[in-house]
mmCIF file of C-alpha atoms in Angstrom:
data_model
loop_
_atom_site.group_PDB
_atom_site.id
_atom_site.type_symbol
_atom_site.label_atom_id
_atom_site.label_comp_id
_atom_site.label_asym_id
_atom_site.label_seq_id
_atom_site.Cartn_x
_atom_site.Cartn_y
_atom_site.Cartn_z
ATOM 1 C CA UNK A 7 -14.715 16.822 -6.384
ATOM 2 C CA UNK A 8 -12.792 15.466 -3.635
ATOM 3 C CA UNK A 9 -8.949 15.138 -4.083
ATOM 4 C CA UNK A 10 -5.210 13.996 -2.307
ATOM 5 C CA UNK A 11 -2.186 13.723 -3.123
ATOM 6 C CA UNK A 12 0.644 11.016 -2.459
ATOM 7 C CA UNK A 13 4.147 10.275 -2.339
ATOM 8 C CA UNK A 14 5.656 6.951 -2.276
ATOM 9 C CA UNK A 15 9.449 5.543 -2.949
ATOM 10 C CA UNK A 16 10.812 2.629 -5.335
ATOM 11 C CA UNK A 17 11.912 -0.562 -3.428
ATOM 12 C CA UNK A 18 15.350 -2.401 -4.081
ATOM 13 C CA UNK A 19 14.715 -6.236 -3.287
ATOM 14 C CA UNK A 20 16.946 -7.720 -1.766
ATOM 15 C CA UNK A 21 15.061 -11.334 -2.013
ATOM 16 C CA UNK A 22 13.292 -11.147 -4.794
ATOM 17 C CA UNK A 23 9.237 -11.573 -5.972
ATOM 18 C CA UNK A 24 9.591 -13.261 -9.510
ATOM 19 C CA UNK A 25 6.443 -15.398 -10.711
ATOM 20 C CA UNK A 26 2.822 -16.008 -8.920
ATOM 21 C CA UNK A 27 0.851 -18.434 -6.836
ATOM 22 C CA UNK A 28 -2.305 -16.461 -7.740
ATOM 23 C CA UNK A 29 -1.655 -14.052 -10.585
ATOM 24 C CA UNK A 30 -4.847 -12.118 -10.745
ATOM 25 C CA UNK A 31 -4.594 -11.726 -6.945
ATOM 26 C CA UNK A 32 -0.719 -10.519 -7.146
ATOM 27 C CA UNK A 33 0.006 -13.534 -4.249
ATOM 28 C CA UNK A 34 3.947 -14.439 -5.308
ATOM 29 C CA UNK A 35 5.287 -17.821 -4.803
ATOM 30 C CA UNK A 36 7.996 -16.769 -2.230
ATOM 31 C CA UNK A 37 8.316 -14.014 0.314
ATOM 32 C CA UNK A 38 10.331 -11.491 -0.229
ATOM 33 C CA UNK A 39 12.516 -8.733 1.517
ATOM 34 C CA UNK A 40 13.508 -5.316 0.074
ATOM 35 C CA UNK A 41 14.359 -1.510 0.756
ATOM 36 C CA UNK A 42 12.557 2.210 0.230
ATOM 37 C CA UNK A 43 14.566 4.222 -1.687
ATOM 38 C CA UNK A 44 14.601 7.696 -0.333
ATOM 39 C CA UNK A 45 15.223 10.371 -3.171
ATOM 40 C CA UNK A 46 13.529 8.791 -5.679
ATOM 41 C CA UNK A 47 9.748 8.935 -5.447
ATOM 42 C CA UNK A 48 6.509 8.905 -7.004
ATOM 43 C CA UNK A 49 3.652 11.823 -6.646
ATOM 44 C CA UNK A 50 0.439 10.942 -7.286
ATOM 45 C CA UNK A 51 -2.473 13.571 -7.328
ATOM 46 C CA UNK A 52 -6.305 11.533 -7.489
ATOM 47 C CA UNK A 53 -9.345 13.507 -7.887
ATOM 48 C CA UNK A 54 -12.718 11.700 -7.912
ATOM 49 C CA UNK A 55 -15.028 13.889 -10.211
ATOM 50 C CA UNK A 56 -18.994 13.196 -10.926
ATOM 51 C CA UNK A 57 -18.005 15.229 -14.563
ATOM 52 C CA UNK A 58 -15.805 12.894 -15.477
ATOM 53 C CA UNK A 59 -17.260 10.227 -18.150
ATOM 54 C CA UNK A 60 -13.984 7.710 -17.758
ATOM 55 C CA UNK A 61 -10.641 7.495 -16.106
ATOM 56 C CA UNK A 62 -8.315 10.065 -16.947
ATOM 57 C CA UNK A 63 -4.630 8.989 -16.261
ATOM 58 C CA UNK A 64 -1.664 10.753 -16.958
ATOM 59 C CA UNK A 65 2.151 9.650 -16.353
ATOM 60 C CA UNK A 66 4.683 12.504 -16.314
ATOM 61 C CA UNK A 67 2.466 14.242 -18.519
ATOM 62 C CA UNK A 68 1.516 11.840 -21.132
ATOM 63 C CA UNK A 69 -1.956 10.386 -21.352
ATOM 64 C CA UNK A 70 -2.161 6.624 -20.694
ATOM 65 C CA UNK A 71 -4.326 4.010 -22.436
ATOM 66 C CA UNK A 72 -4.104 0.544 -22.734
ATOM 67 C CA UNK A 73 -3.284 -1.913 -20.414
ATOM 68 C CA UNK A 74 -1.461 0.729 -18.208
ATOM 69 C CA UNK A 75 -4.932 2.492 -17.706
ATOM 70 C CA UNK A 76 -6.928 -0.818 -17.148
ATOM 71 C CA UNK A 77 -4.518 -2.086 -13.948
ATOM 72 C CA UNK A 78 -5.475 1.723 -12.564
ATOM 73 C CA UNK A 79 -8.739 1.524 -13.320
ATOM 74 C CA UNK A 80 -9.058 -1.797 -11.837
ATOM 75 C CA UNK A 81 -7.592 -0.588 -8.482
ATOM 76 C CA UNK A 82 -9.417 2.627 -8.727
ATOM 77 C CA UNK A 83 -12.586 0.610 -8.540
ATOM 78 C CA UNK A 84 -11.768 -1.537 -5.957
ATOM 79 C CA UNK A 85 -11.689 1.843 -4.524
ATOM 80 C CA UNK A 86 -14.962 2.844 -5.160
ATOM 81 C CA UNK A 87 -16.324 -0.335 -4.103
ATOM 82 C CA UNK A 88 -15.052 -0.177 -0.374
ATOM 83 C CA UNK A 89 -16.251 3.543 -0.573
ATOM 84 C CA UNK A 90 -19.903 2.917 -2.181
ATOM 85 C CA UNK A 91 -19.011 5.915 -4.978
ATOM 86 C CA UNK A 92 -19.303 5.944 -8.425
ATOM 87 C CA UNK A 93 -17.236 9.196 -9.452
ATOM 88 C CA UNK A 94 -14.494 8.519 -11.924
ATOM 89 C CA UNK A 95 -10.732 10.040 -11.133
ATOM 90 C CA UNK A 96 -8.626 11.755 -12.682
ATOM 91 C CA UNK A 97 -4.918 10.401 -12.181
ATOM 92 C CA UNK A 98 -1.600 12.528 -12.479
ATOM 93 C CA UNK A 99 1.380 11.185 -11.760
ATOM 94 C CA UNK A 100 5.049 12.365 -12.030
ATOM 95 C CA UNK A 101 8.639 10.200 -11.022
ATOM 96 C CA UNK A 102 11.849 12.062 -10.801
ATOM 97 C CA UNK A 103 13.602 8.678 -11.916
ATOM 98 C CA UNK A 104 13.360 6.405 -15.070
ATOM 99 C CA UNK A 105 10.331 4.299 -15.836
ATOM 100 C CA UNK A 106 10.354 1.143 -17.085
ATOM 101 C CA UNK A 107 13.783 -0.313 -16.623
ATOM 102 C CA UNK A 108 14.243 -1.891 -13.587
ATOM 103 C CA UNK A 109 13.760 0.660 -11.253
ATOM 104 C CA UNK A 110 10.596 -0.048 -9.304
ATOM 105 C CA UNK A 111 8.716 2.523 -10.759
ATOM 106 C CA UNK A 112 5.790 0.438 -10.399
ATOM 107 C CA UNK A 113 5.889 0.003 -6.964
ATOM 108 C CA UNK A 114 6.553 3.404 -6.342
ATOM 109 C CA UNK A 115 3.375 4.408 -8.613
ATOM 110 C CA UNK A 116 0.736 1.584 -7.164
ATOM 111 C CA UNK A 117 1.764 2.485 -3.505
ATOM 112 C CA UNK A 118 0.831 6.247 -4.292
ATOM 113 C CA UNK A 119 -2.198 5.596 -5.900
ATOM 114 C CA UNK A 120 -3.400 3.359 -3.303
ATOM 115 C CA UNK A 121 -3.175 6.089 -0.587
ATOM 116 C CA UNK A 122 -3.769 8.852 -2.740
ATOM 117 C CA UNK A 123 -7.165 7.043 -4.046
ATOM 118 C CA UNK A 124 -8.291 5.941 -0.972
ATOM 119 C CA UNK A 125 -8.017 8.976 1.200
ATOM 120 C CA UNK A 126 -9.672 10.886 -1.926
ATOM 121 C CA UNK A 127 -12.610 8.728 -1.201
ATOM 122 C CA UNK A 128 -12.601 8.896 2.392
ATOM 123 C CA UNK A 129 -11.495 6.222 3.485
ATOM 124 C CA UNK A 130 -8.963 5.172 6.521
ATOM 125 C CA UNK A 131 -6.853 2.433 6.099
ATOM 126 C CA UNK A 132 -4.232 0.652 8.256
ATOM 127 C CA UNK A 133 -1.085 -0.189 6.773
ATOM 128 C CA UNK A 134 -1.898 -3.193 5.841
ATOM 129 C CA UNK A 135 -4.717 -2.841 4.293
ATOM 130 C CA UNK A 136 -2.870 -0.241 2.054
ATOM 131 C CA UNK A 137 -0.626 -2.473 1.041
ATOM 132 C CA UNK A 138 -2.778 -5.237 0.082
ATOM 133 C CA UNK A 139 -4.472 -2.845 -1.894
ATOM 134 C CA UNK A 140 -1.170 -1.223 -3.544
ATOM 135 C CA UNK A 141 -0.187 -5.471 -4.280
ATOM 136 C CA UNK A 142 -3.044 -5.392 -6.595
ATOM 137 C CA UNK A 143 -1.899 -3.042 -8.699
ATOM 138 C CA UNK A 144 1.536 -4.554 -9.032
ATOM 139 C CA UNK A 145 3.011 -6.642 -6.336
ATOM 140 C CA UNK A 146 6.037 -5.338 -5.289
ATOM 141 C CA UNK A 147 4.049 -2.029 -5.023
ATOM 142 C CA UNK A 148 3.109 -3.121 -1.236
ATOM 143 C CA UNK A 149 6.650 -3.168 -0.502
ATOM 144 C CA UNK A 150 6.562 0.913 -0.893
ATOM 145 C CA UNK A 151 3.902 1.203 1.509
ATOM 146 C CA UNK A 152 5.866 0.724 4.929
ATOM 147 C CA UNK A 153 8.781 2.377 5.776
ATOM 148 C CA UNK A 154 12.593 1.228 5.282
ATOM 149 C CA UNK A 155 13.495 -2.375 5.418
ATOM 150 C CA UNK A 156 10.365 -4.544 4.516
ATOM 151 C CA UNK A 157 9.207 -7.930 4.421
ATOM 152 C CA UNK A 158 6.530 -9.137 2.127
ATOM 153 C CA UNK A 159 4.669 -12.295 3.842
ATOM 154 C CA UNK A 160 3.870 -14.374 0.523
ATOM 155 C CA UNK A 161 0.759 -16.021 2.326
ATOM 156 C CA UNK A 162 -1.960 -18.057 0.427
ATOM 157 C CA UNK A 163 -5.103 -15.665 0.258
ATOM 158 C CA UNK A 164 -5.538 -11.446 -0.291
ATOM 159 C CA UNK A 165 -6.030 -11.078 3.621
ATOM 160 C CA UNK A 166 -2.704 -13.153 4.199
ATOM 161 C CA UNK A 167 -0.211 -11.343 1.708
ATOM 162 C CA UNK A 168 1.153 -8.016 2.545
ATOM 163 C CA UNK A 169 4.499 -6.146 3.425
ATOM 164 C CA UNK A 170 5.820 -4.634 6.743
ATOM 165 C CA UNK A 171 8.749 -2.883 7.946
ATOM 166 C CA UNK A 172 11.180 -5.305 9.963
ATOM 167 C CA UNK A 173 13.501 -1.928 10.748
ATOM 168 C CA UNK A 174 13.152 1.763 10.384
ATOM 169 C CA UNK A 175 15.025 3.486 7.185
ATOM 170 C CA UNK A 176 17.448 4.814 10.194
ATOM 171 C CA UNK A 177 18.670 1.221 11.013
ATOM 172 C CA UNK A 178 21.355 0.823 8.605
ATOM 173 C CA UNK A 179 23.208 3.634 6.240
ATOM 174 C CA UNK A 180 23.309 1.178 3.280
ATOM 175 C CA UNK A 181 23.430 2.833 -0.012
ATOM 176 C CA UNK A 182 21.887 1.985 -3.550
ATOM 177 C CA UNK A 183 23.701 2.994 -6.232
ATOM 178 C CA UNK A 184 21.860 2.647 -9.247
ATOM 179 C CA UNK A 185 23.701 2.318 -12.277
ATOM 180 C CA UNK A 186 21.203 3.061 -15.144
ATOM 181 C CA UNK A 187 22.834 1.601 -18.325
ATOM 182 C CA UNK A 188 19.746 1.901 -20.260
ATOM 183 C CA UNK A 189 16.622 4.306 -19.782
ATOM 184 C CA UNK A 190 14.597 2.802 -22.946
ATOM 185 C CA UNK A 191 11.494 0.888 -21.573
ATOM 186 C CA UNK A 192 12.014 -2.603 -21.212
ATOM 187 C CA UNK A 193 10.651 -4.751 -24.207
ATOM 188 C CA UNK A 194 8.655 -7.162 -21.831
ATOM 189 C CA UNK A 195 7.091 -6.126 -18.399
ATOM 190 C CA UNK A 196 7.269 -7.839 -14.979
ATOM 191 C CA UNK A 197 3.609 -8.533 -15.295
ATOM 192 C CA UNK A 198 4.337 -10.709 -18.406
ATOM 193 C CA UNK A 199 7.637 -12.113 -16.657
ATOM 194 C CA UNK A 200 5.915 -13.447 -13.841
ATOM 195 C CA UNK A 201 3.426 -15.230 -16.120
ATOM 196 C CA UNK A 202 6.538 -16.884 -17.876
ATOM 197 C CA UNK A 203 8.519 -18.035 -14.823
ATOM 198 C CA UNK A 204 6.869 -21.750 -14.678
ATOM 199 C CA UNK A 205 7.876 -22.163 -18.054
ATOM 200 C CA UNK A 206 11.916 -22.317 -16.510
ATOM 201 C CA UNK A 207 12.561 -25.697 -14.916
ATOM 202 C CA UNK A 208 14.608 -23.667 -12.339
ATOM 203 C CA UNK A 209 12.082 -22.009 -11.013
ATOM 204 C CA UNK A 210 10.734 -24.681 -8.776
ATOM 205 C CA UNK A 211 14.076 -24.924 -7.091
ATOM 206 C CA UNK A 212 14.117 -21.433 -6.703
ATOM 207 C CA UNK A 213 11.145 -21.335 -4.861
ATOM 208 C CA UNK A 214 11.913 -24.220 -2.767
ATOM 209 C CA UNK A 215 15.018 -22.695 -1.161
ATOM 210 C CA UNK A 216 13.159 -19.051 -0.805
ATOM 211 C CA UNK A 217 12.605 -19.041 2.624
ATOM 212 C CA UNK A 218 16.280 -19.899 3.666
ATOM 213 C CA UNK A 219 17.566 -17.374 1.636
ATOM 214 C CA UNK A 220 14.447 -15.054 3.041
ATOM 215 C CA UNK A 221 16.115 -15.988 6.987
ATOM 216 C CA UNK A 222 19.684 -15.560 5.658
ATOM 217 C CA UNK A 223 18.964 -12.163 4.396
ATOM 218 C CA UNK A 224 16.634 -11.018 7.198
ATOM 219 C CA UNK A 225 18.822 -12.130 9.769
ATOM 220 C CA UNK A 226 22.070 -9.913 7.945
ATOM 221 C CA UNK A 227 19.670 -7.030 7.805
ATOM 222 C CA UNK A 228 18.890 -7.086 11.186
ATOM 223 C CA UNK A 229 22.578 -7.450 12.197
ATOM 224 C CA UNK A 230 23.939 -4.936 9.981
ATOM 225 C CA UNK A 231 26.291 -7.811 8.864
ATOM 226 C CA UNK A 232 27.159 -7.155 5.136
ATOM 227 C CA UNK A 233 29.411 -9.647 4.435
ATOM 228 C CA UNK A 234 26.618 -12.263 5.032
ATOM 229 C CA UNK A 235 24.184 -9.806 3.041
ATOM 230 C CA UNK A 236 25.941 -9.327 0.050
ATOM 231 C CA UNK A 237 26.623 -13.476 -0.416
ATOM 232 C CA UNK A 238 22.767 -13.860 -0.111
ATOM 233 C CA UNK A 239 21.620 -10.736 -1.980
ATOM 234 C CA UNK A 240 23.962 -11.565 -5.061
ATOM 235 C CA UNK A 241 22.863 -15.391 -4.837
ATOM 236 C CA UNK A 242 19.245 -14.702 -4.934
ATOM 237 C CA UNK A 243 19.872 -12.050 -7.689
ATOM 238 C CA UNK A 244 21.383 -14.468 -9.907
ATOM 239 C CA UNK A 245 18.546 -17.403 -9.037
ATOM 240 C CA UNK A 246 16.138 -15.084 -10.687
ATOM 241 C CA UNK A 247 17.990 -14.396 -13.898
ATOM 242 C CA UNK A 248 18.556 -17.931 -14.338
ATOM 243 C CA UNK A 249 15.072 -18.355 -14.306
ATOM 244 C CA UNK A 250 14.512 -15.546 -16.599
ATOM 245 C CA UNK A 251 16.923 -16.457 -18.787
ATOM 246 C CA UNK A 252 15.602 -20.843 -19.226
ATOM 247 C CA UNK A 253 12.365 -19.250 -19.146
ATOM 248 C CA UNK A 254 10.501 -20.299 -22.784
ATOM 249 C CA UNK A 255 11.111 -17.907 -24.578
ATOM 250 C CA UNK A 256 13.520 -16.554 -22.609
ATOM 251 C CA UNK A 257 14.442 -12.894 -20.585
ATOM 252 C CA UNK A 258 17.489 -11.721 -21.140
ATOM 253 C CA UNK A 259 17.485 -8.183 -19.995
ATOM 254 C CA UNK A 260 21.231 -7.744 -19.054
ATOM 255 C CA UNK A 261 23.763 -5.915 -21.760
ATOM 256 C CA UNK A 262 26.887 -5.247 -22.249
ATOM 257 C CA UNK A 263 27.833 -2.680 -19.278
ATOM 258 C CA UNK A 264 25.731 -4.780 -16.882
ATOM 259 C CA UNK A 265 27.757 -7.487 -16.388
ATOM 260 C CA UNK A 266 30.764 -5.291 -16.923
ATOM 261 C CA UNK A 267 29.381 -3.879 -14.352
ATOM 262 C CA UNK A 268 28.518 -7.190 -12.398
ATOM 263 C CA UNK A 269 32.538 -8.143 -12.869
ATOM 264 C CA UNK A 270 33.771 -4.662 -11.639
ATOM 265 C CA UNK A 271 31.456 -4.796 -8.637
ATOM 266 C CA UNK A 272 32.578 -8.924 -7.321
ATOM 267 C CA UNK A 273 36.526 -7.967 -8.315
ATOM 268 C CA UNK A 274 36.067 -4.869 -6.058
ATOM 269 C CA UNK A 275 34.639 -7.248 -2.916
ATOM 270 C CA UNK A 276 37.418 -9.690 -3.635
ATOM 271 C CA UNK A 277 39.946 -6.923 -3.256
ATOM 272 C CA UNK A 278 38.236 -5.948 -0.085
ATOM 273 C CA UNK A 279 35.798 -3.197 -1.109
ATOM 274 C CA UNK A 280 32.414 -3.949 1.256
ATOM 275 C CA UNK A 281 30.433 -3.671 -1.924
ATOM 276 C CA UNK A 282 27.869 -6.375 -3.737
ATOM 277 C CA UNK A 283 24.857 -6.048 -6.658
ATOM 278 C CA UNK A 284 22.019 -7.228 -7.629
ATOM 279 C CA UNK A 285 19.306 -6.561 -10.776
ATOM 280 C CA UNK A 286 15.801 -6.167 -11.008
ATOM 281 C CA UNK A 287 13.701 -7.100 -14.157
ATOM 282 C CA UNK A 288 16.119 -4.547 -16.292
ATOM 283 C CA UNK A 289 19.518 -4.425 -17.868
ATOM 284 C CA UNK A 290 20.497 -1.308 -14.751
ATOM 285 C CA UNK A 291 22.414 -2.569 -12.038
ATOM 286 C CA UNK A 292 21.648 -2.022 -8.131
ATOM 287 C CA UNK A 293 25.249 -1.594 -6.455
ATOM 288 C CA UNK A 294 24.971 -1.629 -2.648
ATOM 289 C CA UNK A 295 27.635 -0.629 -0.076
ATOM 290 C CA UNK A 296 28.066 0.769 3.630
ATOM 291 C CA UNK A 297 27.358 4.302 3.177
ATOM 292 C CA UNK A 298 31.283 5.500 4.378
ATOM 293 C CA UNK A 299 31.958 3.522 1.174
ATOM 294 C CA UNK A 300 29.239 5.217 -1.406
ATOM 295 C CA UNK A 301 31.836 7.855 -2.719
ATOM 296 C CA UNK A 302 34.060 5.901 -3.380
ATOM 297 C CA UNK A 303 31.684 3.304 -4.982
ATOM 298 C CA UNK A 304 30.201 6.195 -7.053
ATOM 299 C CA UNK A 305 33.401 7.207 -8.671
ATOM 300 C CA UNK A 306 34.721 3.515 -9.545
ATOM 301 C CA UNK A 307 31.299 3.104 -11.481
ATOM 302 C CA UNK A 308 31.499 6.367 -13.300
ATOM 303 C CA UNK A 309 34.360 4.746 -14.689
ATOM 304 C CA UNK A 310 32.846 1.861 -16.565
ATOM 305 C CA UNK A 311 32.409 2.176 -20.088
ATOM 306 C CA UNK A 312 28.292 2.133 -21.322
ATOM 307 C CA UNK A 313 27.220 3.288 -17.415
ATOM 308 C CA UNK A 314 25.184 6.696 -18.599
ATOM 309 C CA UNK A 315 24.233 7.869 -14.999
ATOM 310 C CA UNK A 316 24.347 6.714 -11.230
ATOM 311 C CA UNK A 317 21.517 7.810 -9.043
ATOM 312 C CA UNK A 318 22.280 7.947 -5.414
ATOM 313 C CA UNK A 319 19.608 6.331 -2.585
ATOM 314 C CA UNK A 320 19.516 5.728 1.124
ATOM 315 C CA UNK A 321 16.883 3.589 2.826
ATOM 316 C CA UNK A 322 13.597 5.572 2.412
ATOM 317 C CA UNK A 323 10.648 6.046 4.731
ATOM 318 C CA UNK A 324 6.985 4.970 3.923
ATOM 319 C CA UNK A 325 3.728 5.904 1.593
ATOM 320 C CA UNK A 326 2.649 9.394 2.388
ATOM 321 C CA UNK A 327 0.055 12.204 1.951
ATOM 322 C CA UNK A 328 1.518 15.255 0.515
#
């Protein structure tokens, strides 16, 4: 039996990956541009074993079937096919943070088990390689495989579309707050969303402007200028959800106490507050701010009525054996 163990972090995007050029490859339609989360993470023990008759997968200690085990499976064997084995693994897997609601814990999980997997079958793999692998278990998992700020090239083909770090997770103290609002498992998946995203007649002009919104934000990133950040981060935020939303049928994930929260958080910048959101595929609510700025943040959206918890993250660093 040969065994490893991995630890990766969620990703915030700040440009976000919503609908496919290639869907069974994972390829998106636009680049993309997003942050580690450091405090939240994903462990993820893999242990090929010639006794095993089948995949075994467990997810904070509940057995997983379905679809859930196929997309392992599937990126277990691509696994074994680069390492010429035919072992099955067992898969356990544990998050300190809510699954399933717009959290990234899919990208934290597929960035795990791509390291985890692959060094359990000996092999050695560059970065980039790990993240292609980690993409095709959910895409925005090979944004968790580099460290701190990352870019995800969209490119055209599986050797062309992979993430990379365009500054280390000490380059800026900006700070998530996560405002959960709901921990109950989203009704319909990003995998299904993604499929759906054609279907919106805003999603070509989405996709269009992508790549300006892609320089704007990388640019503000790599300046430290939040002003210009926030505009562009709440902008592209929005462009999604309209898609989602005059997508047939239509995703509407947000409730109540997100956009309470959405109006708290774009009064507080208009009174002068550095402070701007944006929301994943999930009614909780990413509020990001300078990190001087994150106490004070915190304790203005404790104060909204429906917000049940708000979980605390600086930029985090990349996939790693544990």
């Amino acid at each position: 039996m040969t065994t490893a163990t991995a630890q990766a972090h969620p990703n915030i995007a700040f440009i976000k990956y919503w609908g496919d050029l290639d869907p069974c490859l994972r390829i998106p339609s636009n680049g993309s541009l997003s942050m580690n989360l450091a405090g939240l993470e994903t462990r993820t023990r893999v242990s090929f074993d010639v006794l095993l008759q089948g995949d075994h997968v467990t997810v904070n200690g509940q057995v997983m079937g379905g679809a859930g085990l196929e997309r392992v499976s599937a990126l277990l064997d691509r696994v074994r096919e680069m390492a010429c084995m035919r072992p099955f693994a067992r898969v356990e897997s544990e998050n300190n943070f809510p699954m399933g609601a717009g959290i990234a814990s899919s990208a934290s999980a597929f960035a795990a088990l791509a390291l985890a997997a692959s060094s359990a079958a000996g092999l050695s793999m560059s970065e980039q390689q790990l993240s292609r692998l980690a993409r095709s278990g959910s895409g925005s998992a090979c944004r968790s495989v580099p460290g701190g700020f990352v870019e995800w090239q969209a490119g055209q083909t599986d050797e062309e579309s992979y993430a990379f770090s365009i500054a280390p997770a000490g380059h800026w103290d900006l700070v998530d707050c996560i405002v959960v609002v709901s921990q109950v498992h989203k009704p319909v998946g990003s995998t299904e969303g993604h499929a759906l995203a054609l279907t919106s007649p805003l999603q070509s002009a989405r996709v269009a402007d992508a790549l300006r919104r892609l320089d704007l934000c990388r640019r503000a990133v790599c300046e430290r200028d939040f002003e210009a950040f926030a505009d562009i981060v709440e902008l592209d935020s929005n462009l999604m959800h309209a898609v989602m939303i005059t997508s047939t049928p239509p995703l509407l994930y947000w409730q109540p106490a997100t956009v309470a929260v959405m109006r708290a958080v774009q009064d507080w910048r208009n009174g002068g507050l550095p402070v701007c959101y944006t929301i994943d595929a999930g009614p909780n609510v990413h509020i990001l701010c300078p990190g001087e700025q994150a106490d004070e943040v915190e304790e203005r959206l404790q104060s909204i009525e429906g917000v049940q918890q708000v979980l605390m993250a600086r930029p985090g660093g990349p996939a790693k054996l544990v």
